[in-house]
mmCIF file of C-alpha atoms in Angstrom:
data_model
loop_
_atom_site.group_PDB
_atom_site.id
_atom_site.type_symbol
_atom_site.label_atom_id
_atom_site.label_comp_id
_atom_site.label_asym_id
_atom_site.label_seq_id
_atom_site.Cartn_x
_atom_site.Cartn_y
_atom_site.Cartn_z
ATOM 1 C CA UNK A 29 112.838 78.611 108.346
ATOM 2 C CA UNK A 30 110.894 80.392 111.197
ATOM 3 C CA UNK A 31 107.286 79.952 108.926
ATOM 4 C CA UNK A 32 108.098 76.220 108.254
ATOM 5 C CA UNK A 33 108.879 75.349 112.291
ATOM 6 C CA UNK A 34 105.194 76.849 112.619
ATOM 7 C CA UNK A 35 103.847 74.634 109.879
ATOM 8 C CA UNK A 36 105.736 71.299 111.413
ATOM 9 C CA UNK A 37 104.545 72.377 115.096
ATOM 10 C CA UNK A 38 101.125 72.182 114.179
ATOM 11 C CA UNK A 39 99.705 70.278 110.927
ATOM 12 C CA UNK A 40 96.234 71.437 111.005
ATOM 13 C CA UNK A 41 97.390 75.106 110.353
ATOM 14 C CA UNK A 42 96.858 76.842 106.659
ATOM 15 C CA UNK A 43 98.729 79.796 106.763
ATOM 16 C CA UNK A 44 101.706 81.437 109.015
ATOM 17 C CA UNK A 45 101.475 85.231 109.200
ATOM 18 C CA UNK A 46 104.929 87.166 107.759
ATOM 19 C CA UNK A 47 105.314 91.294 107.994
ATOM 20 C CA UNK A 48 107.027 93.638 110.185
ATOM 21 C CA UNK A 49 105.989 94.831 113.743
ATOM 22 C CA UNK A 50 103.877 97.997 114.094
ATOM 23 C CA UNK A 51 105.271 101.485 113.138
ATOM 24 C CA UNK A 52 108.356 102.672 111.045
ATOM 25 C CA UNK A 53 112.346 102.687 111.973
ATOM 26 C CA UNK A 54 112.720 100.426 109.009
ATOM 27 C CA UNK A 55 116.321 99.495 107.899
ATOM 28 C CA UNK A 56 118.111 102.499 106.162
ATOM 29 C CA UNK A 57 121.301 100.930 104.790
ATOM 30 C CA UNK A 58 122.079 101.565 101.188
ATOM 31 C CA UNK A 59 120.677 98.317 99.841
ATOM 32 C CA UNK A 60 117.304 98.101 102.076
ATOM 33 C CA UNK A 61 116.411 102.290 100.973
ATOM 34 C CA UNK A 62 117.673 100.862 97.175
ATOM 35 C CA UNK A 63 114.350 99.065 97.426
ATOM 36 C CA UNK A 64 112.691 101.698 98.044
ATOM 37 C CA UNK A 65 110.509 104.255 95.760
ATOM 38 C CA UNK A 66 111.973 106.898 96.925
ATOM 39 C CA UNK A 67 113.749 107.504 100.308
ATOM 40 C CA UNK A 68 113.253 109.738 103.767
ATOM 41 C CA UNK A 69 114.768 109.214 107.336
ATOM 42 C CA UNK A 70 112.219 107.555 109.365
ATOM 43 C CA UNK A 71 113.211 108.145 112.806
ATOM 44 C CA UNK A 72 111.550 111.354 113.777
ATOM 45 C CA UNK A 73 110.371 111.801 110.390
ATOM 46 C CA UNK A 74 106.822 113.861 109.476
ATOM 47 C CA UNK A 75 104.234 112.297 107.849
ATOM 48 C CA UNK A 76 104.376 113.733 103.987
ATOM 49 C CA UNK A 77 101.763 112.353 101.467
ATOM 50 C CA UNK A 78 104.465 111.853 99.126
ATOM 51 C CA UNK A 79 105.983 108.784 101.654
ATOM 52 C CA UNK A 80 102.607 106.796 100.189
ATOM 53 C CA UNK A 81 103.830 103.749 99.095
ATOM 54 C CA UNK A 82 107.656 103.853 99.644
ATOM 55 C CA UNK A 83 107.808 100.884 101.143
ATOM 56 C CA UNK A 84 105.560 98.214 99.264
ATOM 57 C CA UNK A 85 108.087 97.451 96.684
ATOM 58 C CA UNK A 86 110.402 96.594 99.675
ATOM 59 C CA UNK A 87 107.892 94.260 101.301
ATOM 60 C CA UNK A 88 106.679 92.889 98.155
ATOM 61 C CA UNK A 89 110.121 91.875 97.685
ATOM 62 C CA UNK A 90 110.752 90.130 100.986
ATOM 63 C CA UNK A 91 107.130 88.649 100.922
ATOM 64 C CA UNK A 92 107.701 86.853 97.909
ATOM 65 C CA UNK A 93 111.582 85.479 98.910
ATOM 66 C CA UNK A 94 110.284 84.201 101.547
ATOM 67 C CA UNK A 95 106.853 82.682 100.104
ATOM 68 C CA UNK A 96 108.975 81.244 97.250
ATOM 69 C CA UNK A 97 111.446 79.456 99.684
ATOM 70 C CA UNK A 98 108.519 78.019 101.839
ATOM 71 C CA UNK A 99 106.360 77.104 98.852
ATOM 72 C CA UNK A 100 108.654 74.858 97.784
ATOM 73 C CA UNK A 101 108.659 72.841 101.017
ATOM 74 C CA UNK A 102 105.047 73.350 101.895
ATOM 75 C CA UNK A 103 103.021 73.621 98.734
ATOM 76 C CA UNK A 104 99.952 73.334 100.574
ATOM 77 C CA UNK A 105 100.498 76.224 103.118
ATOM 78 C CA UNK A 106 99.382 79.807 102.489
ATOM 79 C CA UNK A 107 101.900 82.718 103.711
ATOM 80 C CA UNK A 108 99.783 85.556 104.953
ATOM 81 C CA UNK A 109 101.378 89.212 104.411
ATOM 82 C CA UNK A 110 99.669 92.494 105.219
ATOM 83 C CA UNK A 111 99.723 95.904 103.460
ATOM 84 C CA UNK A 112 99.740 98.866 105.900
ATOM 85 C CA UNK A 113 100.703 102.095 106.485
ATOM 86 C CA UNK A 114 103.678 103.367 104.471
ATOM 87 C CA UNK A 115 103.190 99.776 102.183
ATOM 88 C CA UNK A 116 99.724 99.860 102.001
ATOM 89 C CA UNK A 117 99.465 101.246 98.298
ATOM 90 C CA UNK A 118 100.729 98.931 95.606
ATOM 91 C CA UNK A 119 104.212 99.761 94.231
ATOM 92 C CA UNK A 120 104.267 101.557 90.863
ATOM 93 C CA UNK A 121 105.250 98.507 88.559
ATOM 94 C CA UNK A 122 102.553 97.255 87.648
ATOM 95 C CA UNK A 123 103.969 93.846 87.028
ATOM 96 C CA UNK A 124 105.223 93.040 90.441
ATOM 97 C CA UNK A 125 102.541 90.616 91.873
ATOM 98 C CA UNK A 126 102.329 88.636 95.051
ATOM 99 C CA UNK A 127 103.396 84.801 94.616
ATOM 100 C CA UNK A 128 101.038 82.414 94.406
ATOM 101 C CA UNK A 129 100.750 80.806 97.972
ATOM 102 C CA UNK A 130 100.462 84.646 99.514
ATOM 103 C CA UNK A 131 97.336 86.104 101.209
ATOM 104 C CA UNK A 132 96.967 89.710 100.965
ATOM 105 C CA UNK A 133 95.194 91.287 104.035
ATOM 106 C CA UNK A 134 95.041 95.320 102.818
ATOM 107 C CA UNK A 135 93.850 97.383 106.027
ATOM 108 C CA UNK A 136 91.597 100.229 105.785
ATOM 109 C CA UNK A 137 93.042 102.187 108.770
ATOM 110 C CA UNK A 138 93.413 105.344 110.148
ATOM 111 C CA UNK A 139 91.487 108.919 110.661
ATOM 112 C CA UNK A 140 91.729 110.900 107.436
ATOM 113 C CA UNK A 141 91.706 114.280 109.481
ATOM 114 C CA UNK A 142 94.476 113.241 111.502
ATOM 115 C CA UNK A 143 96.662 110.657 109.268
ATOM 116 C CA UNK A 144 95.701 111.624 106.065
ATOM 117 C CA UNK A 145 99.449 111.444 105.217
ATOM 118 C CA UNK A 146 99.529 108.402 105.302
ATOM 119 C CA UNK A 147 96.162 106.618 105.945
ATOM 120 C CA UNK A 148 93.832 107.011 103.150
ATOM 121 C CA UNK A 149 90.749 105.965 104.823
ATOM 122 C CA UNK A 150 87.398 107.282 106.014
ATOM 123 C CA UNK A 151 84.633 105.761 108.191
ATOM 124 C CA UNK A 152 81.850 108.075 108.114
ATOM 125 C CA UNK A 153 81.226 107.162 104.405
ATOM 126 C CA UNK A 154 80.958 103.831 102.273
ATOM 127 C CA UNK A 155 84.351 102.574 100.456
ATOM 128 C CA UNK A 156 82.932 103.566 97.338
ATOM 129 C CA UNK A 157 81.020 106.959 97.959
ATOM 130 C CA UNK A 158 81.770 108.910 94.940
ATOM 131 C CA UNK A 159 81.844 111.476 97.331
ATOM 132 C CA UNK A 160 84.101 110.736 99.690
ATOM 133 C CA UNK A 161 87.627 111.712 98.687
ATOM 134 C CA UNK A 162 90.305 109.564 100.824
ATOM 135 C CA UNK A 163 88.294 106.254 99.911
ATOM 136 C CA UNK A 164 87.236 107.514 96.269
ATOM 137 C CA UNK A 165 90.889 108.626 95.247
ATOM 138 C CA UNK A 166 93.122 106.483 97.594
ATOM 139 C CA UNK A 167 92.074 103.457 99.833
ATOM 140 C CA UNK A 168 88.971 102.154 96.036
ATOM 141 C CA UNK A 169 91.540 102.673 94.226
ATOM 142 C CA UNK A 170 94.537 100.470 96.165
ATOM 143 C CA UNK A 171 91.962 97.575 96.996
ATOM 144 C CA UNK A 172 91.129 97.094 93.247
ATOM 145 C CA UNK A 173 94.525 97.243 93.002
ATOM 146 C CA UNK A 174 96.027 94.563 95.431
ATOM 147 C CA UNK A 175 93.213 92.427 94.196
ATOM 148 C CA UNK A 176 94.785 92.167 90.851
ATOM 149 C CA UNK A 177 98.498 91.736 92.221
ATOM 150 C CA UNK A 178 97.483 89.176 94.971
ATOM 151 C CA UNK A 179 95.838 85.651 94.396
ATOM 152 C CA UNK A 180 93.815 85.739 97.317
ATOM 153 C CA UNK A 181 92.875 89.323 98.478
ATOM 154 C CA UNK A 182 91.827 89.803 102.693
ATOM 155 C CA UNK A 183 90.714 92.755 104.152
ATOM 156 C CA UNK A 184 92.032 94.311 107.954
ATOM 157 C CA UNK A 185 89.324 96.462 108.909
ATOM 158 C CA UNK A 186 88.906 98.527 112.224
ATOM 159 C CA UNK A 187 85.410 98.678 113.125
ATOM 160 C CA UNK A 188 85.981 99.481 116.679
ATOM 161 C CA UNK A 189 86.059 103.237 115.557
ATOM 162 C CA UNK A 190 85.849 105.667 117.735
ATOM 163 C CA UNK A 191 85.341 109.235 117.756
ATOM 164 C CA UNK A 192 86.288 112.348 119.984
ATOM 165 C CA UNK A 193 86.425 111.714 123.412
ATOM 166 C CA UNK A 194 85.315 108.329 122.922
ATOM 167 C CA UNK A 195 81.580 109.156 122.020
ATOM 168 C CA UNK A 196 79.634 106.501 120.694
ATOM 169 C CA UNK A 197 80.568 105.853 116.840
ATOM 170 C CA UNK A 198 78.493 103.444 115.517
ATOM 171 C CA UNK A 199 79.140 102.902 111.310
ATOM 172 C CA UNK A 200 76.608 100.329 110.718
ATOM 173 C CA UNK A 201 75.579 102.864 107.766
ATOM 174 C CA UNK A 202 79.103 102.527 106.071
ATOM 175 C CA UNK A 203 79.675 98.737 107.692
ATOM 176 C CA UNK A 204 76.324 97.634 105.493
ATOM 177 C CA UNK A 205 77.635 98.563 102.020
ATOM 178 C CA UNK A 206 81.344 97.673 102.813
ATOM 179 C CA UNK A 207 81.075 94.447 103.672
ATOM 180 C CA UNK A 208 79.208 93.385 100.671
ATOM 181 C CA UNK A 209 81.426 95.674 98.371
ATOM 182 C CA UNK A 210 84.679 93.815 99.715
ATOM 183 C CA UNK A 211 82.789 90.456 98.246
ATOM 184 C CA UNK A 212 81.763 92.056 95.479
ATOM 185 C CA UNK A 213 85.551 93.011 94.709
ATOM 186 C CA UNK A 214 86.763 89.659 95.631
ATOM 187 C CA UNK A 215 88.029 89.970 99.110
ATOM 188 C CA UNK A 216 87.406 86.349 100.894
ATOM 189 C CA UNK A 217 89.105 86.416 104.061
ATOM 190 C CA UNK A 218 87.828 89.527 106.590
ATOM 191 C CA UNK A 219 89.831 90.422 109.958
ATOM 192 C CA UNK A 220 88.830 93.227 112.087
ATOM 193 C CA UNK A 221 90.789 94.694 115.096
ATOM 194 C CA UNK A 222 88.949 95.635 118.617
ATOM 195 C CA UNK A 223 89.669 97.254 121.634
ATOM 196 C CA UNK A 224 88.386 97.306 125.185
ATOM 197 C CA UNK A 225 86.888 100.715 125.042
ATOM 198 C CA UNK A 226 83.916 101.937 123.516
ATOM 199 C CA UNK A 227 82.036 98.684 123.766
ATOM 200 C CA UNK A 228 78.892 100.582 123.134
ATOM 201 C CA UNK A 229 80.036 101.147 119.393
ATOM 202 C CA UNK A 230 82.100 98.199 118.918
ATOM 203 C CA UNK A 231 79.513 95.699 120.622
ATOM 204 C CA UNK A 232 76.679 96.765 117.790
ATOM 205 C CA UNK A 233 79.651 96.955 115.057
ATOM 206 C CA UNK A 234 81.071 93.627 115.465
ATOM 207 C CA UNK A 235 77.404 91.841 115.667
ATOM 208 C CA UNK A 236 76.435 93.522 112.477
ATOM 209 C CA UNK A 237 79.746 92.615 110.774
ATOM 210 C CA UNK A 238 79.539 88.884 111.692
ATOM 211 C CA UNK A 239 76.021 88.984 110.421
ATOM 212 C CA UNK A 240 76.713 90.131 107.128
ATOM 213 C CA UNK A 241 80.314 87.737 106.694
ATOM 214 C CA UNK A 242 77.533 85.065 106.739
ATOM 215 C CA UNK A 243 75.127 86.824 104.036
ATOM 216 C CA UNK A 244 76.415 90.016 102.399
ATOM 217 C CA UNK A 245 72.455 89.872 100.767
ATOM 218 C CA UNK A 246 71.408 90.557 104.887
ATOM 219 C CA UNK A 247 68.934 92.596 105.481
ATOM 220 C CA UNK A 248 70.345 94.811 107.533
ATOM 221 C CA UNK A 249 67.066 96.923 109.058
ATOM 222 C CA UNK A 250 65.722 94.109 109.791
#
């Protein structure tokens, strides 16, 4: 009901945005954790590599209630649901798909040397270095994925990066063979987050990324 009051307050918009709020303390009654592949007590809980996952199933669930029940009163509208975190790898039945009149936005997040429990990601390499593990054997392998579950695959990216003590941390080196790697795979919608610090990376990150969402065939030296 709260997705189709956004729809009737403004006609122009395509899509309403549905997930949960940053972070974990999910619900842990006996029919929410059900859901679940597998269960652990969030509050206060570490950050075990095992815990990838345990909650997609759960979302995938919700997402889809609640896409069905607006899709039925507003067949042109597009609900937009991310995949993040604990969710962001695609449950293990491999027929559970995304309803039609969902947008998937899968986020590449996090600092494998400090998250890698949870946030399969790395920035210093391409998405699909054959040498870098965390994107080779966890974040590839989940886009591919989600592209196959989800009729209309987005990426949340976080190319305000930075490093230690807020050095610069400019990835135009990965950012060049992303961008055109997440068309290549299908992704059509892009998103990335930003931050007031570190303008020095972010600045030449963002202008580089808008230049290629134009023309993935940029040339980017020049």
């Amino acid at each position: 009901e709260s997705v189709l009051r956004v729809f009737q307050g403004d006609a122009q918009l395509e899509m309403a945005t549905v997930g949960p709020n940053d972070g974990l303390s999910f619900c842990e009654c006996t029919q929410c954790s059900a859901v679940d592949e597998g269960h652990c007590r969030w509050r206060g809980a570490s950050l075990r590599p095992e815990w990838r996952g345990v909650l997609s199933q759960r979302l995938m669930h919700f997402y889809n209630t609640v896409a069905g029940y607006v899709g039925t009163r507003a067949p042109d509208k597009l609900v937009k649901v991310m995949f993040y975190s604990w969710y962001q790898e695609p449950p293990s039945d491999p027929d559970l798909k995304l309803a039609a009149n969902t947008l998937l936005m899968l986020t590449h997040s996090g600092n494998p040397s400090a998250y890698e429990a949870v946030y399969p990601s790395c920035y210093n390499h391409p998405i699909d270095d054959p040498n870098c593990r965390p994107n080779r054997e966890r974040f590839l392998p989940a886009l591919k994925e989600w592209r196959r579950r989800a009729p209309v695959l987005g990426v949340y990216e976080y190319y305000y990066m930075e490093s230690i003590c807020h050095a610069l941390f400019p990835i135009v080196h990965t950012m060049r063979r992303d961008v055109p790697t997440y068309h290549r795979l299908g992704a059509r919608y892009f998103y990335t987050q930003g931050a007031a610090s570190n303008a020095g990376s972010y600045g030449l990150n963002d202008y580089v990324t808008a230049k290629l969402l134009w023309n993935v065939d940029l040339d980017v030296d020049a």
